[in-house]
Amino acid sequence: MADLREVLESNRRWADAMHAQDPGFFERLAAIQTPRILWIGCSDSRVPANQITGHQPGEVFVHRNVANVVVHTDLNCLSAIQFAVDVLRVRHIIVCGHYGCTGVKAVLDGQQLGLIDNWLRHVADVRDTHAAALAETQGEQARWDRLCELNVVEQVLHVAQTTVMRDVWARHQDVTVHGWIYRLLDGRLRDLGVSTASAEEGERRREEAVRPRAARP
Ligand code: CO
């Protein structure tokens, strides 16, 4: 319990510091929520959306799960997307993976961790889809990095294929889906170049992104 008392104490210090810096901050935030970004990221404690992007509370709408997976039957994720685009009217959806993802590693190594194996099966599907490309990738670290990237690419396409996004684009609402990846070692984000503003564009971007590196123009 002493540990948790420290969490509450830390919160008090943070709230006091925020108030001291900007006395109207909490009142303004409580009155309105206008984030421009929906962030779909990994639950990993080392990849907190707001901190790594330097955003304040109120600026990013966040959905996180193990290995940043978007599944078409996941009511939780679909609801976050629909609320973000229909109600909050965000302009950008960022699917952000990260190198060093332990969920992705478990899949690569064929580890059995319990119930989570069922969730990670979606990442295993990505692994199996790209088995040939992964087999050609030299070195364990490089394969891990590549599967982290491929997982983001596939999840971006999954977002683009949802009924929610098809509806958004059918009514010409300006929303773009992006695929980014974060490096734990230097804190840098990288754009994987799969940004898409339609399901068809999503398919094209995905095809380009999964092409073996040697075959790219
Ligand atoms: Co992770």
GROMACS .gro file of C-alpha atoms and ligand atoms in nm:
model
  218
    1MET     CA    1   0.000   0.000   0.000
    2ALA     CA    2   0.295   0.232   0.063
    3ASP     CA    3   0.366   0.208  -0.312
    4LEU     CA    4   0.014   0.322  -0.397
    5ARG     CA    5   0.024   0.605  -0.145
    6GLU     CA    6   0.326   0.728  -0.340
    7VAL     CA    7   0.118   0.721  -0.661
    8LEU     CA    8  -0.152   0.939  -0.503
    9GLU     CA    9   0.112   1.169  -0.358
   10SER     CA   10   0.278   1.198  -0.698
   11ASN     CA   11  -0.061   1.286  -0.853
   12ARG     CA   12  -0.111   1.562  -0.595
   13ARG     CA   13   0.228   1.712  -0.675
   14TRP     CA   14   0.155   1.695  -1.049
   15ALA     CA   15  -0.189   1.861  -1.013
   16ASP     CA   16  -0.042   2.134  -0.793
   17ALA     CA   17   0.240   2.197  -1.040
   18MET     CA   18  -0.002   2.214  -1.335
   19HIS     CA   19  -0.225   2.456  -1.147
   20ALA     CA   20   0.072   2.672  -1.047
   21GLN     CA   21   0.188   2.684  -1.408
   22ASP     CA   22  -0.156   2.759  -1.552
   23PRO     CA   23  -0.435   2.828  -1.299
   24GLY     CA   24  -0.713   2.784  -1.560
   25PHE     CA   25  -0.583   2.456  -1.702
   26PHE     CA   26  -0.814   2.205  -1.534
   27GLU     CA   27  -1.127   2.420  -1.565
   28ARG     CA   28  -1.072   2.462  -1.940
   29LEU     CA   29  -1.000   2.093  -1.988
   30ALA     CA   30  -1.305   1.985  -1.790
   31ALA     CA   31  -1.530   2.200  -2.008
   32ILE     CA   32  -1.425   2.066  -2.348
   33GLN     CA   33  -1.238   1.778  -2.509
   34THR     CA   34  -1.097   1.852  -2.855
   35PRO     CA   35  -0.815   1.613  -2.941
   36ARG     CA   36  -0.699   1.611  -3.304
   37ILE     CA   37  -0.548   1.265  -3.282
   38LEU     CA   38  -0.667   0.914  -3.206
   39TRP     CA   39  -0.369   0.707  -3.094
   40ILE     CA   40  -0.388   0.328  -3.116
   41GLY     CA   41  -0.080   0.196  -2.943
   42CYS     CA   42   0.069  -0.085  -2.739
   43SER     CA   43  -0.009  -0.113  -2.367
   44ASP     CA   44   0.365  -0.130  -2.300
   45SER     CA   45   0.447   0.098  -2.003
   46ARG     CA   46   0.741   0.241  -2.196
   47VAL     CA   47   0.526   0.386  -2.474
   48PRO     CA   48   0.288   0.642  -2.316
   49ALA     CA   49   0.123   0.832  -2.603
   50ASN     CA   50   0.110   1.179  -2.450
   51GLN     CA   51   0.458   1.184  -2.304
   52ILE     CA   52   0.645   1.059  -2.608
   53THR     CA   53   0.465   1.306  -2.834
   54GLY     CA   54   0.497   1.594  -2.590
   55HIS     CA   55   0.119   1.640  -2.576
   56GLN     CA   56  -0.082   1.772  -2.286
   57PRO     CA   57  -0.397   1.613  -2.141
   58GLY     CA   58  -0.685   1.685  -2.380
   59GLU     CA   59  -0.475   1.660  -2.696
   60VAL     CA   60  -0.472   1.288  -2.774
   61PHE     CA   61  -0.756   1.035  -2.758
   62VAL     CA   62  -0.596   0.704  -2.673
   63HIS     CA   63  -0.672   0.336  -2.722
   64ARG     CA   64  -0.405   0.089  -2.619
   65ASN     CA   65  -0.388  -0.289  -2.611
   66VAL     CA   66  -0.115  -0.552  -2.613
   67ALA     CA   67   0.077  -0.525  -2.942
   68ASN     CA   68  -0.144  -0.247  -3.088
   69VAL     CA   69  -0.380  -0.483  -3.266
   70VAL     CA   70  -0.697  -0.378  -3.452
   71VAL     CA   71  -0.944  -0.665  -3.479
   72HIS     CA   72  -1.270  -0.625  -3.668
   73THR     CA   73  -1.474  -0.790  -3.393
   74ASP     CA   74  -1.316  -0.594  -3.108
   75LEU     CA   75  -1.602  -0.373  -2.993
   76ASN     CA   76  -1.369  -0.184  -2.760
   77CYS     CA   77  -1.131  -0.068  -3.034
   78LEU     CA   78  -1.409  -0.011  -3.289
   79SER     CA   79  -1.598   0.202  -3.038
   80ALA     CA   80  -1.290   0.411  -2.969
   81ILE     CA   81  -1.246   0.468  -3.344
   82GLN     CA   82  -1.611   0.551  -3.401
   83PHE     CA   83  -1.631   0.788  -3.104
   84ALA     CA   84  -1.308   0.958  -3.211
   85VAL     CA   85  -1.415   1.024  -3.570
   86ASP     CA   86  -1.790   1.076  -3.529
   87VAL     CA   87  -1.807   1.265  -3.200
   88LEU     CA   88  -1.462   1.412  -3.137
   89ARG     CA   89  -1.402   1.463  -3.510
   90VAL     CA   90  -1.033   1.377  -3.498
   91ARG     CA   91  -0.842   1.432  -3.824
   92HIS     CA   92  -0.570   1.173  -3.771
   93ILE     CA   93  -0.560   0.815  -3.649
   94ILE     CA   94  -0.213   0.693  -3.564
   95VAL     CA   95  -0.145   0.324  -3.521
   96CYS     CA   96   0.182   0.323  -3.333
   97GLY     CA   97   0.386   0.011  -3.274
   98HIS     CA   98   0.726  -0.005  -3.114
   99TYR     CA   99   1.050  -0.192  -3.160
  100GLY     CA  100   1.121  -0.425  -2.871
  101CYS     CA  101   0.754  -0.521  -2.835
  102THR     CA  102   0.743  -0.823  -2.605
  103GLY     CA  103   0.408  -0.935  -2.747
  104VAL     CA  104   0.561  -0.950  -3.095
  105LYS     CA  105   0.866  -1.132  -2.956
  106ALA     CA  106   0.648  -1.393  -2.789
  107VAL     CA  107   0.491  -1.462  -3.129
  108LEU     CA  108   0.826  -1.486  -3.305
  109ASP     CA  109   0.959  -1.726  -3.043
  110GLY     CA  110   0.638  -1.930  -3.026
  111GLN     CA  111   0.617  -1.871  -2.650
  112GLN     CA  112   0.307  -1.982  -2.460
  113LEU     CA  113   0.203  -1.725  -2.201
  114GLY     CA  114  -0.158  -1.823  -2.130
  115LEU     CA  115  -0.480  -1.647  -2.226
  116ILE     CA  116  -0.286  -1.371  -2.401
  117ASP     CA  117  -0.182  -1.626  -2.666
  118ASN     CA  118  -0.534  -1.597  -2.808
  119TRP     CA  119  -0.496  -1.220  -2.852
  120LEU     CA  120  -0.145  -1.251  -2.987
  121ARG     CA  121  -0.277  -1.500  -3.241
  122HIS     CA  122  -0.363  -1.191  -3.448
  123VAL     CA  123   0.007  -1.100  -3.456
  124ALA     CA  124   0.088  -1.463  -3.535
  125ASP     CA  125  -0.140  -1.423  -3.840
  126VAL     CA  126   0.078  -1.130  -3.951
  127ARG     CA  127   0.388  -1.344  -3.893
  128ASP     CA  128   0.242  -1.629  -4.101
  129THR     CA  129   0.128  -1.396  -4.381
  130HIS     CA  130   0.484  -1.265  -4.412
  131ALA     CA  131   0.665  -1.588  -4.330
  132ALA     CA  132   0.874  -1.576  -4.649
  133ALA     CA  133   0.987  -1.216  -4.598
  134LEU     CA  134   1.071  -1.284  -4.235
  135ALA     CA  135   1.266  -1.596  -4.328
  136GLU     CA  136   1.475  -1.385  -4.567
  137THR     CA  137   1.549  -1.128  -4.298
  138GLN     CA  138   1.891  -1.200  -4.153
  139GLY     CA  139   1.934  -1.196  -3.776
  140GLU     CA  140   1.699  -1.237  -3.486
  141GLN     CA  141   1.690  -0.867  -3.398
  142ALA     CA  142   1.618  -0.764  -3.757
  143ARG     CA  143   1.334  -1.019  -3.779
  144TRP     CA  144   1.187  -0.887  -3.454
  145ASP     CA  145   1.209  -0.528  -3.582
  146ARG     CA  146   1.054  -0.628  -3.915
  147LEU     CA  147   0.760  -0.807  -3.755
  148CYS     CA  148   0.699  -0.502  -3.533
  149GLU     CA  149   0.684  -0.291  -3.852
  150LEU     CA  150   0.471  -0.539  -4.049
  151ASN     CA  151   0.228  -0.560  -3.760
  152VAL     CA  152   0.173  -0.183  -3.774
  153VAL     CA  153   0.128  -0.193  -4.152
  154GLU     CA  154  -0.139  -0.464  -4.125
  155GLN     CA  155  -0.321  -0.291  -3.841
  156VAL     CA  156  -0.336   0.035  -4.037
  157LEU     CA  157  -0.510  -0.157  -4.314
  158HIS     CA  158  -0.747  -0.309  -4.059
  159VAL     CA  159  -0.847   0.041  -3.944
  160ALA     CA  160  -0.900   0.145  -4.307
  161GLN     CA  161  -1.123  -0.158  -4.367
  162THR     CA  162  -1.360  -0.096  -4.076
  163THR     CA  163  -1.719   0.000  -4.152
  164VAL     CA  164  -1.654   0.308  -3.939
  165MET     CA  165  -1.381   0.437  -4.169
  166ARG     CA  166  -1.565   0.337  -4.486
  167ASP     CA  167  -1.858   0.548  -4.365
  168VAL     CA  168  -1.628   0.838  -4.275
  169TRP     CA  169  -1.470   0.842  -4.620
  170ALA     CA  170  -1.803   0.787  -4.799
  171ARG     CA  171  -1.923   1.115  -4.655
  172HIS     CA  172  -1.592   1.285  -4.747
  173GLN     CA  173  -1.485   1.350  -4.390
  174ASP     CA  174  -1.118   1.434  -4.379
  175VAL     CA  175  -0.952   1.162  -4.170
  176THR     CA  176  -0.614   1.001  -4.241
  177VAL     CA  177  -0.483   0.679  -4.088
  178HIS     CA  178  -0.107   0.659  -4.026
  179GLY     CA  179   0.140   0.388  -3.925
  180TRP     CA  180   0.424   0.490  -3.696
  181ILE     CA  181   0.682   0.304  -3.495
  182TYR     CA  182   0.864   0.405  -3.178
  183ARG     CA  183   1.219   0.311  -3.085
  184LEU     CA  184   1.264   0.248  -2.714
  185LEU     CA  185   1.640   0.299  -2.743
  186ASP     CA  186   1.631   0.663  -2.852
  187GLY     CA  187   1.271   0.774  -2.793
  188ARG     CA  188   1.220   0.856  -3.161
  189LEU     CA  189   0.905   0.798  -3.366
  190ARG     CA  190   0.925   0.703  -3.733
  191ASP     CA  191   0.653   0.731  -3.996
  192LEU     CA  192   0.628   0.400  -4.184
  193GLY     CA  193   0.487   0.574  -4.491
  194VAL     CA  194   0.153   0.395  -4.507
  195SER     CA  195  -0.075   0.695  -4.450
  196THR     CA  196  -0.411   0.639  -4.611
  197ALA     CA  197  -0.736   0.822  -4.663
  198SER     CA  198  -0.943   0.541  -4.818
  199ALA     CA  199  -0.970   0.162  -4.797
  200GLU     CA  200  -0.836   0.131  -5.153
  201GLU     CA  201  -0.538   0.352  -5.078
  202GLY     CA  202  -0.485   0.142  -4.767
  203GLU     CA  203  -0.454  -0.172  -4.979
  204ARG     CA  204  -0.199  -0.002  -5.207
  205ARG     CA  205   0.008   0.135  -4.921
  206ARG     CA  206   0.011  -0.203  -4.757
  207GLU     CA  207   0.129  -0.375  -5.078
  208GLU     CA  208   0.415  -0.124  -5.115
  209ALA     CA  209   0.515  -0.151  -4.752
  210VAL     CA  210   0.531  -0.530  -4.736
  211ARG     CA  211   0.728  -0.568  -5.060
  212PRO     CA  212   1.076  -0.708  -4.990
  213ARG     CA  213   1.322  -0.420  -4.948
  214ALA     CA  214   1.533  -0.529  -5.244
  215ALA     CA  215   1.231  -0.516  -5.477
  216ARG     CA  216   1.137  -0.159  -5.386
  217PRO     CA  217   1.199   0.116  -5.639
  218CO      CO  218   0.447  -0.379  -2.720
   0.00000   0.00000   0.00000
